[in-house]
mmCIF file of C-alpha atoms in Angstrom:
data_model
loop_
_atom_site.group_PDB
_atom_site.id
_atom_site.type_symbol
_atom_site.label_atom_id
_atom_site.label_comp_id
_atom_site.label_asym_id
_atom_site.label_seq_id
_atom_site.Cartn_x
_atom_site.Cartn_y
_atom_site.Cartn_z
ATOM 1 C CA UNK M 25 54.735 36.151 -76.795
ATOM 2 C CA UNK M 26 53.420 32.873 -75.412
ATOM 3 C CA UNK M 27 55.231 30.769 -72.906
ATOM 4 C CA UNK M 28 58.324 29.338 -74.653
ATOM 5 C CA UNK M 29 57.387 25.654 -73.754
ATOM 6 C CA UNK M 30 53.787 26.003 -75.051
ATOM 7 C CA UNK M 31 53.011 25.374 -78.759
ATOM 8 C CA UNK M 32 49.898 24.957 -80.854
ATOM 9 C CA UNK M 33 49.153 22.143 -83.257
ATOM 10 C CA UNK M 34 47.834 22.995 -86.708
ATOM 11 C CA UNK M 35 45.123 20.465 -85.962
ATOM 12 C CA UNK M 36 43.514 23.193 -83.813
ATOM 13 C CA UNK M 37 42.665 24.879 -87.078
ATOM 14 C CA UNK M 38 42.351 21.972 -89.359
ATOM 15 C CA UNK M 39 39.832 23.448 -91.773
ATOM 16 C CA UNK M 40 42.073 26.309 -92.709
ATOM 17 C CA UNK M 41 44.854 26.012 -95.251
ATOM 18 C CA UNK M 42 48.451 25.909 -93.967
ATOM 19 C CA UNK M 43 49.324 29.436 -94.635
ATOM 20 C CA UNK M 44 46.198 30.693 -92.847
ATOM 21 C CA UNK M 45 46.781 28.329 -89.871
ATOM 22 C CA UNK M 46 50.427 29.349 -89.428
ATOM 23 C CA UNK M 47 49.477 33.127 -89.622
ATOM 24 C CA UNK M 48 46.755 32.548 -87.084
ATOM 25 C CA UNK M 49 49.082 30.655 -84.690
ATOM 26 C CA UNK M 50 51.747 33.252 -84.913
ATOM 27 C CA UNK M 51 49.233 36.154 -84.432
ATOM 28 C CA UNK M 52 48.167 34.373 -81.178
ATOM 29 C CA UNK M 53 51.757 34.728 -79.877
ATOM 30 C CA UNK M 54 52.845 31.120 -80.153
ATOM 31 C CA UNK M 55 56.502 30.419 -80.981
ATOM 32 C CA UNK M 56 56.209 26.910 -82.272
ATOM 33 C CA UNK M 57 53.746 24.391 -83.950
ATOM 34 C CA UNK M 58 53.092 20.696 -84.363
ATOM 35 C CA UNK M 59 52.224 20.022 -87.994
ATOM 36 C CA UNK M 60 49.278 17.656 -88.615
ATOM 37 C CA UNK M 61 49.542 14.872 -91.291
ATOM 38 C CA UNK M 62 46.709 12.548 -90.256
ATOM 39 C CA UNK M 63 44.189 11.004 -92.719
ATOM 40 C CA UNK M 64 40.659 12.412 -92.411
ATOM 41 C CA UNK M 65 41.758 14.626 -89.555
ATOM 42 C CA UNK M 66 44.400 17.076 -90.750
ATOM 43 C CA UNK M 67 46.556 17.163 -93.932
ATOM 44 C CA UNK M 68 48.469 20.294 -93.536
ATOM 45 C CA UNK M 69 51.432 18.078 -94.378
ATOM 46 C CA UNK M 70 49.969 16.337 -97.411
ATOM 47 C CA UNK M 71 49.713 12.454 -97.242
ATOM 48 C CA UNK M 72 51.240 12.404 -100.803
ATOM 49 C CA UNK M 73 54.436 14.080 -99.808
ATOM 50 C CA UNK M 74 56.417 14.378 -102.911
ATOM 51 C CA UNK M 75 59.322 16.868 -103.377
ATOM 52 C CA UNK M 76 57.019 19.663 -104.549
ATOM 53 C CA UNK M 77 54.681 19.244 -101.555
ATOM 54 C CA UNK M 78 57.577 19.210 -99.132
ATOM 55 C CA UNK M 79 58.869 22.476 -100.636
ATOM 56 C CA UNK M 80 55.494 24.127 -100.285
ATOM 57 C CA UNK M 81 55.214 23.104 -96.674
ATOM 58 C CA UNK M 82 58.812 24.111 -95.871
ATOM 59 C CA UNK M 83 58.355 27.594 -97.548
ATOM 60 C CA UNK M 84 55.116 28.152 -95.516
ATOM 61 C CA UNK M 85 56.903 27.377 -92.260
ATOM 62 C CA UNK M 86 59.857 29.637 -93.107
ATOM 63 C CA UNK M 87 57.532 32.516 -93.920
ATOM 64 C CA UNK M 88 55.640 32.125 -90.710
ATOM 65 C CA UNK M 89 58.750 32.546 -88.498
ATOM 66 C CA UNK M 90 57.522 29.680 -86.309
ATOM 67 C CA UNK M 91 59.604 26.701 -85.108
ATOM 68 C CA UNK M 92 58.350 23.153 -85.572
ATOM 69 C CA UNK M 93 58.330 20.810 -82.641
ATOM 70 C CA UNK M 94 56.989 17.743 -84.378
ATOM 71 C CA UNK M 95 55.147 16.307 -87.379
ATOM 72 C CA UNK M 96 52.182 14.265 -86.230
ATOM 73 C CA UNK M 97 51.747 11.618 -88.973
ATOM 74 C CA UNK M 98 50.476 8.163 -89.844
ATOM 75 C CA UNK M 99 52.297 5.780 -92.327
ATOM 76 C CA UNK M 100 49.787 2.955 -91.944
ATOM 77 C CA UNK M 101 48.443 0.474 -89.408
ATOM 78 C CA UNK M 102 51.627 -0.623 -87.690
ATOM 79 C CA UNK M 103 49.998 -3.735 -86.065
ATOM 80 C CA UNK M 104 48.772 -5.104 -89.367
ATOM 81 C CA UNK M 105 50.850 -7.690 -91.182
ATOM 82 C CA UNK M 106 51.970 -6.136 -94.452
ATOM 83 C CA UNK M 107 53.300 -7.318 -97.848
ATOM 84 C CA UNK M 108 56.722 -6.239 -98.829
ATOM 85 C CA UNK M 109 55.415 -3.607 -101.240
ATOM 86 C CA UNK M 110 53.241 -2.070 -98.461
ATOM 87 C CA UNK M 111 56.297 -2.013 -96.183
ATOM 88 C CA UNK M 112 58.307 -0.327 -98.853
ATOM 89 C CA UNK M 113 55.598 2.251 -99.401
ATOM 90 C CA UNK M 114 55.478 3.027 -95.645
ATOM 91 C CA UNK M 115 59.238 3.331 -95.494
ATOM 92 C CA UNK M 116 59.164 5.797 -98.445
ATOM 93 C CA UNK M 117 56.478 7.857 -96.801
ATOM 94 C CA UNK M 118 58.413 7.945 -93.588
ATOM 95 C CA UNK M 119 61.524 9.019 -95.392
ATOM 96 C CA UNK M 120 59.642 11.885 -97.010
ATOM 97 C CA UNK M 121 58.398 12.961 -93.562
ATOM 98 C CA UNK M 122 61.933 12.744 -92.108
ATOM 99 C CA UNK M 123 63.272 14.846 -95.053
ATOM 100 C CA UNK M 124 60.654 17.486 -94.367
ATOM 101 C CA UNK M 125 61.439 17.304 -90.579
ATOM 102 C CA UNK M 126 64.991 18.005 -91.325
ATOM 103 C CA UNK M 127 64.191 20.921 -93.698
ATOM 104 C CA UNK M 128 61.876 22.643 -91.171
ATOM 105 C CA UNK M 129 63.977 21.897 -88.139
ATOM 106 C CA UNK M 130 61.471 19.637 -86.444
ATOM 107 C CA UNK M 131 62.606 17.754 -83.317
ATOM 108 C CA UNK M 132 60.586 14.621 -84.098
ATOM 109 C CA UNK M 133 58.096 12.808 -86.247
ATOM 110 C CA UNK M 134 55.163 11.190 -84.272
ATOM 111 C CA UNK M 135 53.561 7.897 -85.250
ATOM 112 C CA UNK M 136 50.458 6.250 -83.811
ATOM 113 C CA UNK M 137 50.372 3.090 -81.663
ATOM 114 C CA UNK M 138 48.435 0.953 -84.131
ATOM 115 C CA UNK M 139 45.216 0.971 -86.280
ATOM 116 C CA UNK M 140 42.021 2.891 -85.532
ATOM 117 C CA UNK M 141 40.483 -0.073 -83.850
ATOM 118 C CA UNK M 142 40.588 -1.524 -80.382
ATOM 119 C CA UNK M 143 40.538 -5.099 -81.797
ATOM 120 C CA UNK M 144 43.935 -6.761 -82.515
ATOM 121 C CA UNK M 145 44.478 -8.190 -85.951
ATOM 122 C CA UNK M 146 45.997 -11.336 -84.551
ATOM 123 C CA UNK M 147 46.483 -11.352 -80.749
ATOM 124 C CA UNK M 148 47.158 -8.327 -78.500
ATOM 125 C CA UNK M 149 50.729 -9.573 -77.711
ATOM 126 C CA UNK M 150 51.625 -10.169 -81.386
ATOM 127 C CA UNK M 151 50.081 -6.927 -82.459
ATOM 128 C CA UNK M 152 52.031 -5.019 -79.809
ATOM 129 C CA UNK M 153 55.211 -6.922 -80.849
ATOM 130 C CA UNK M 154 54.706 -5.804 -84.399
ATOM 131 C CA UNK M 155 53.966 -2.134 -83.569
ATOM 132 C CA UNK M 156 57.139 -1.998 -81.314
ATOM 133 C CA UNK M 157 59.318 -3.600 -84.082
ATOM 134 C CA UNK M 158 58.141 -1.142 -86.700
ATOM 135 C CA UNK M 159 58.484 1.747 -84.427
ATOM 136 C CA UNK M 160 62.049 0.772 -83.543
ATOM 137 C CA UNK M 161 62.783 0.386 -87.328
ATOM 138 C CA UNK M 162 61.301 3.818 -87.866
ATOM 139 C CA UNK M 163 63.453 5.301 -85.066
ATOM 140 C CA UNK M 164 66.570 3.927 -86.807
ATOM 141 C CA UNK M 165 65.568 5.668 -90.010
ATOM 142 C CA UNK M 166 64.862 8.917 -88.068
ATOM 143 C CA UNK M 167 68.318 8.826 -86.420
ATOM 144 C CA UNK M 168 70.004 8.914 -89.951
ATOM 145 C CA UNK M 169 68.129 12.346 -90.453
ATOM 146 C CA UNK M 170 69.047 13.679 -87.024
ATOM 147 C CA UNK M 171 65.358 13.402 -86.061
ATOM 148 C CA UNK M 172 63.671 11.776 -83.092
ATOM 149 C CA UNK M 173 60.834 9.249 -83.348
ATOM 150 C CA UNK M 174 57.977 9.510 -80.858
ATOM 151 C CA UNK M 175 54.704 7.650 -80.564
ATOM 152 C CA UNK M 176 51.383 8.606 -79.055
ATOM 153 C CA UNK M 177 51.225 5.457 -76.964
ATOM 154 C CA UNK M 178 47.746 5.897 -75.568
ATOM 155 C CA UNK M 179 44.841 6.924 -77.998
ATOM 156 C CA UNK M 180 41.353 5.897 -77.086
ATOM 157 C CA UNK M 181 40.379 5.164 -80.639
ATOM 158 C CA UNK M 182 43.446 3.052 -81.652
ATOM 159 C CA UNK M 183 44.885 -0.294 -80.618
ATOM 160 C CA UNK M 184 46.478 1.004 -77.396
ATOM 161 C CA UNK M 185 43.290 2.458 -76.053
ATOM 162 C CA UNK M 186 44.009 1.913 -72.344
ATOM 163 C CA UNK M 187 46.907 2.807 -70.097
ATOM 164 C CA UNK M 188 47.560 -0.885 -69.574
ATOM 165 C CA UNK M 189 48.053 -1.453 -73.359
ATOM 166 C CA UNK M 190 50.052 1.727 -73.717
ATOM 167 C CA UNK M 191 52.442 0.758 -70.979
ATOM 168 C CA UNK M 192 52.714 -2.839 -72.465
ATOM 169 C CA UNK M 193 53.884 -1.144 -75.668
ATOM 170 C CA UNK M 194 56.194 1.165 -73.756
ATOM 171 C CA UNK M 195 57.778 -1.883 -72.016
ATOM 172 C CA UNK M 196 58.539 -3.426 -75.447
ATOM 173 C CA UNK M 197 60.190 -0.164 -76.448
ATOM 174 C CA UNK M 198 62.486 0.120 -73.395
ATOM 175 C CA UNK M 199 66.071 0.264 -74.530
ATOM 176 C CA UNK M 200 65.141 1.839 -77.916
ATOM 177 C CA UNK M 201 65.303 5.570 -78.781
ATOM 178 C CA UNK M 202 61.545 5.750 -79.225
ATOM 179 C CA UNK M 203 59.949 8.146 -76.752
ATOM 180 C CA UNK M 204 56.324 8.851 -75.848
ATOM 181 C CA UNK M 205 53.704 11.555 -76.316
ATOM 182 C CA UNK M 206 51.164 11.774 -73.590
ATOM 183 C CA UNK M 207 47.833 13.373 -74.420
ATOM 184 C CA UNK M 208 46.025 14.359 -71.242
ATOM 185 C CA UNK M 209 42.617 13.998 -72.930
ATOM 186 C CA UNK M 210 43.214 10.555 -74.072
ATOM 187 C CA UNK M 211 44.376 9.417 -70.662
ATOM 188 C CA UNK M 212 41.322 10.700 -68.953
ATOM 189 C CA UNK M 213 38.905 9.478 -71.616
ATOM 190 C CA UNK M 214 40.482 6.033 -71.243
ATOM 191 C CA UNK M 215 39.481 5.995 -67.641
ATOM 192 C CA UNK M 216 43.066 6.031 -66.322
ATOM 193 C CA UNK M 217 44.373 8.278 -63.577
ATOM 194 C CA UNK M 218 46.361 11.195 -65.152
ATOM 195 C CA UNK M 219 48.980 11.505 -62.515
ATOM 196 C CA UNK M 220 49.524 7.731 -62.149
ATOM 197 C CA UNK M 221 49.858 7.394 -65.952
ATOM 198 C CA UNK M 222 52.442 10.236 -66.042
ATOM 199 C CA UNK M 223 54.400 8.575 -63.244
ATOM 200 C CA UNK M 224 54.283 5.299 -65.090
ATOM 201 C CA UNK M 225 55.816 6.658 -68.233
ATOM 202 C CA UNK M 226 58.139 8.885 -66.259
ATOM 203 C CA UNK M 227 61.405 9.760 -67.988
ATOM 204 C CA UNK M 228 60.167 8.220 -71.203
ATOM 205 C CA UNK M 229 57.821 11.153 -71.891
ATOM 206 C CA UNK M 230 59.064 13.299 -74.739
ATOM 207 C CA UNK M 231 56.093 15.652 -75.421
ATOM 208 C CA UNK M 232 52.609 16.406 -74.141
ATOM 209 C CA UNK M 233 49.252 17.195 -75.977
ATOM 210 C CA UNK M 234 46.714 19.226 -74.219
ATOM 211 C CA UNK M 235 42.874 19.176 -74.686
ATOM 212 C CA UNK M 236 39.997 18.512 -72.314
ATOM 213 C CA UNK M 237 37.829 15.332 -72.121
ATOM 214 C CA UNK M 238 35.211 13.552 -70.117
ATOM 215 C CA UNK M 239 36.038 10.303 -68.247
ATOM 216 C CA UNK M 240 35.590 6.924 -69.959
ATOM 217 C CA UNK M 241 35.256 3.652 -68.255
ATOM 218 C CA UNK M 242 36.526 0.053 -68.845
ATOM 219 C CA UNK M 243 33.986 -2.601 -69.733
ATOM 220 C CA UNK M 244 34.024 -6.281 -70.382
ATOM 221 C CA UNK M 245 35.653 -7.759 -73.479
ATOM 222 C CA UNK M 246 35.227 -7.903 -76.427
ATOM 223 C CA UNK M 247 35.015 -4.048 -76.304
ATOM 224 C CA UNK M 248 37.483 -3.116 -73.600
ATOM 225 C CA UNK M 249 36.767 0.567 -73.584
ATOM 226 C CA UNK M 250 33.816 3.027 -73.668
ATOM 227 C CA UNK M 251 35.987 6.199 -74.221
ATOM 228 C CA UNK M 252 34.974 9.595 -72.943
ATOM 229 C CA UNK M 253 34.662 12.664 -75.193
ATOM 230 C CA UNK M 254 38.102 13.938 -76.273
ATOM 231 C CA UNK M 255 36.906 16.831 -78.348
ATOM 232 C CA UNK M 256 36.359 19.455 -75.660
ATOM 233 C CA UNK M 257 37.880 22.845 -75.170
ATOM 234 C CA UNK M 258 40.038 23.264 -72.090
ATOM 235 C CA UNK M 259 37.747 23.993 -69.124
ATOM 236 C CA UNK M 260 34.786 22.127 -70.509
ATOM 237 C CA UNK M 261 35.775 18.575 -69.367
ATOM 238 C CA UNK M 262 37.203 17.011 -66.289
ATOM 239 C CA UNK M 263 40.879 16.933 -67.041
ATOM 240 C CA UNK M 264 42.821 18.180 -63.965
ATOM 241 C CA UNK M 265 45.650 19.987 -65.837
ATOM 242 C CA UNK M 266 47.131 21.314 -62.593
ATOM 243 C CA UNK M 267 47.557 17.748 -61.190
ATOM 244 C CA UNK M 268 48.961 16.602 -64.570
ATOM 245 C CA UNK M 269 51.609 19.406 -64.691
ATOM 246 C CA UNK M 270 52.606 18.632 -61.045
ATOM 247 C CA UNK M 271 53.091 15.050 -62.057
ATOM 248 C CA UNK M 272 55.210 16.026 -65.058
ATOM 249 C CA UNK M 273 57.381 18.234 -62.917
ATOM 250 C CA UNK M 274 57.719 15.430 -60.349
ATOM 251 C CA UNK M 275 59.135 13.251 -63.218
ATOM 252 C CA UNK M 276 61.596 15.910 -64.222
ATOM 253 C CA UNK M 277 59.802 16.584 -67.473
ATOM 254 C CA UNK M 278 61.392 19.666 -69.179
ATOM 255 C CA UNK M 279 59.986 19.224 -72.657
ATOM 256 C CA UNK M 280 57.336 21.106 -74.499
ATOM 257 C CA UNK M 281 53.559 21.022 -74.545
ATOM 258 C CA UNK M 282 51.130 21.561 -77.424
ATOM 259 C CA UNK M 283 47.513 22.658 -77.501
ATOM 260 C CA UNK M 284 46.010 20.075 -79.867
ATOM 261 C CA UNK M 285 42.431 21.550 -79.872
ATOM 262 C CA UNK M 286 40.621 19.192 -82.261
ATOM 263 C CA UNK M 287 37.453 20.221 -80.514
ATOM 264 C CA UNK M 288 33.819 19.908 -81.526
ATOM 265 C CA UNK M 289 32.311 22.417 -79.069
ATOM 266 C CA UNK M 290 33.203 25.713 -80.616
ATOM 267 C CA UNK M 291 32.389 27.198 -84.062
ATOM 268 C CA UNK M 292 35.371 27.707 -86.426
ATOM 269 C CA UNK M 293 35.053 31.470 -86.123
ATOM 270 C CA UNK M 294 35.573 31.219 -82.385
ATOM 271 C CA UNK M 295 38.682 28.918 -82.567
ATOM 272 C CA UNK M 296 41.264 31.670 -82.268
ATOM 273 C CA UNK M 297 39.651 33.049 -79.118
ATOM 274 C CA UNK M 298 39.301 29.531 -77.665
ATOM 275 C CA UNK M 299 42.887 28.795 -78.345
ATOM 276 C CA UNK M 300 43.940 32.064 -76.715
ATOM 277 C CA UNK M 301 41.839 31.261 -73.622
ATOM 278 C CA UNK M 302 43.348 27.733 -73.385
ATOM 279 C CA UNK M 303 46.856 29.067 -73.661
ATOM 280 C CA UNK M 304 46.094 31.628 -70.882
ATOM 281 C CA UNK M 305 45.007 28.783 -68.581
ATOM 282 C CA UNK M 306 47.883 26.540 -69.327
ATOM 283 C CA UNK M 307 50.446 29.367 -69.125
ATOM 284 C CA UNK M 308 49.215 30.317 -65.631
ATOM 285 C CA UNK M 309 49.859 26.662 -64.553
ATOM 286 C CA UNK M 310 53.175 26.438 -66.256
ATOM 287 C CA UNK M 311 54.213 29.526 -64.304
ATOM 288 C CA UNK M 312 53.125 27.869 -61.128
ATOM 289 C CA UNK M 313 54.992 24.592 -61.905
ATOM 290 C CA UNK M 314 58.130 25.508 -63.952
ATOM 291 C CA UNK M 315 60.406 22.757 -65.137
ATOM 292 C CA UNK M 316 63.086 21.617 -62.805
ATOM 293 C CA UNK M 317 66.628 22.572 -63.828
#
């Protein structure tokens, strides 16, 4: 069996159907998964999540024997002003996700930090305020289901595309129950220092995504970021996973980590072998840097 703190996202095998994905992940020795529910990326949890769809997903998870760490989802652009009917639709979608999370025993639902655009809808401050308000509201809904609400605070293709923006959002969430997912590939592709970013989030980190990347760089406005490539297999980019795990340990992180290998550098037939190789690499580092107790 794989290291008990290391899981695999279904996004790693996004072109397979859910039953095939779960079978593959279990055969590779993983004990847990993150379920993908992202438009145009991975819809193993369907975007139209009615009761019948929830039952199908829950049955597939039960049959696999795998635990679910989180459901990585999107209920709309949280920084965009929305009409009341749009807000109601988003809340209904979230409620369906939370019901599924409860049924499959997931720890959390993960929501993005804003739209798939670097440009604010209004101003950066007002957009970040709106994202924070809606995440806090979502966290309140999650608590009634006994589920946590996490956000992937830094994503190089979304509103919070730099560490500075991600930490500005995090500051707005201080005092709330919303916690943060840190993806090593997005940190490096944004041009930020990985260890410094982990230190900046510190105890607010709930979960970690792992993938390799090349380094991006900051440019002048209006385009604040020229992101690096985030779609690389572990070992094919410049992410210093050892340094990142040391930083996590320094910040008393004892949570779980997930291989989210939405990579473009391997053929689909080679994905199981690539995932196994990535797991071997990360497991060796986790054994070198165990969580503090």
